[in-house]
Structures are given as C-alpha cells and as structure tokens.
XYZ file of C-alpha atoms in Angstrom:
81
model
C 80.954 150.978 123.063
C 81.400 150.727 119.329
C 82.531 147.166 119.525
C 79.474 145.884 121.367
C 77.178 147.627 118.862
C 78.997 145.914 115.963
C 78.781 142.488 117.700
C 75.070 142.881 118.376
C 74.455 143.984 114.789
C 76.276 140.944 113.313
C 74.324 138.569 115.630
C 71.064 140.250 114.549
C 71.903 139.524 110.984
C 72.339 135.943 111.709
C 75.612 135.519 109.969
C 78.246 133.095 111.282
C 81.806 134.180 111.194
C 83.290 130.780 111.807
C 83.628 127.703 109.522
C 80.742 125.300 110.263
C 81.881 122.387 112.547
C 80.509 119.840 110.110
C 82.658 121.030 107.244
C 85.742 121.080 109.400
C 85.076 117.503 110.474
C 84.590 116.415 106.913
C 87.898 117.956 105.791
C 89.704 116.310 108.694
C 88.163 112.904 107.997
C 89.248 113.183 104.322
C 92.730 114.068 105.230
C 93.225 111.456 107.851
C 91.560 108.582 106.356
C 92.452 108.740 102.718
C 93.497 105.310 101.605
C 96.778 104.241 100.119
C 96.644 103.994 96.360
C 96.111 100.371 95.404
C 98.860 98.481 93.622
C 98.590 98.292 89.882
C 97.669 95.034 88.291
C 100.732 93.404 86.799
C 101.590 90.343 84.731
C 103.126 87.115 85.984
C 106.611 86.582 84.584
C 105.961 82.878 84.031
C 102.504 82.539 82.591
C 101.677 86.073 81.597
C 98.432 86.051 83.466
C 97.170 89.245 84.997
C 98.025 89.358 88.766
C 96.679 91.783 91.344
C 99.582 91.987 93.810
C 98.289 92.137 97.392
C 99.232 95.282 99.216
C 99.858 93.614 102.646
C 102.402 90.972 101.680
C 105.740 90.969 99.808
C 105.422 87.333 98.410
C 102.482 85.443 97.008
C 101.527 82.610 94.705
C 100.291 83.326 91.209
C 96.627 82.450 91.067
C 96.970 80.985 87.491
C 100.161 78.974 87.544
C 100.983 78.743 91.332
C 104.581 80.075 91.001
C 105.878 81.982 93.948
C 106.246 85.600 93.129
C 107.836 88.523 95.006
C 106.798 92.189 94.855
C 109.612 94.636 94.638
C 109.789 98.114 96.209
C 108.537 99.822 92.964
C 105.589 97.272 92.624
C 107.261 95.139 90.058
C 106.596 91.428 90.341
C 109.435 88.855 89.838
C 109.762 85.152 90.226
C 111.483 83.609 93.271
C 114.003 80.925 92.624
C-alpha cells in the first residue's frame, strides 16, 4: 500500500503535519481575552483638569473640582445640571 509507506516515511522524518497545540491555545486566548480599548483621557468642562473617565460607569465626580460629570456614548464628558 502506497499510502502506508508514505505515512511511515513521514513519521520517520519526525515532521508534524498539524499546528502545535500550544500555538493554537495562545491564538485562542489572544482572540477571546483581548481587552476593551481604554477610554481616552478628557478634560473637565468646569475646571479644565485632565479626567480619566471610568469605563464601568456613566456618571462620576471630577477629582479636581467635585462637579458631577456624565460620559456620553462617544466618550465625551459633559456637566450634569
């Protein structure tokens, strides 16, 4: 059988025909667990202090002046009335 001879020859050479499992696992982990891009640092509309808007909440207090700020859908920060 020609096919069996070919298979034995490939095994004797020691070459693997498949992607190594470790490489596959690394690729899957990178694809599944890549983080969300962080929100860009913006400026408080009241005191012009640099503000790093938290990604997990939509409203927060400015760390410099204490004003209540809201984060819009595009990441823009505006003052709440």
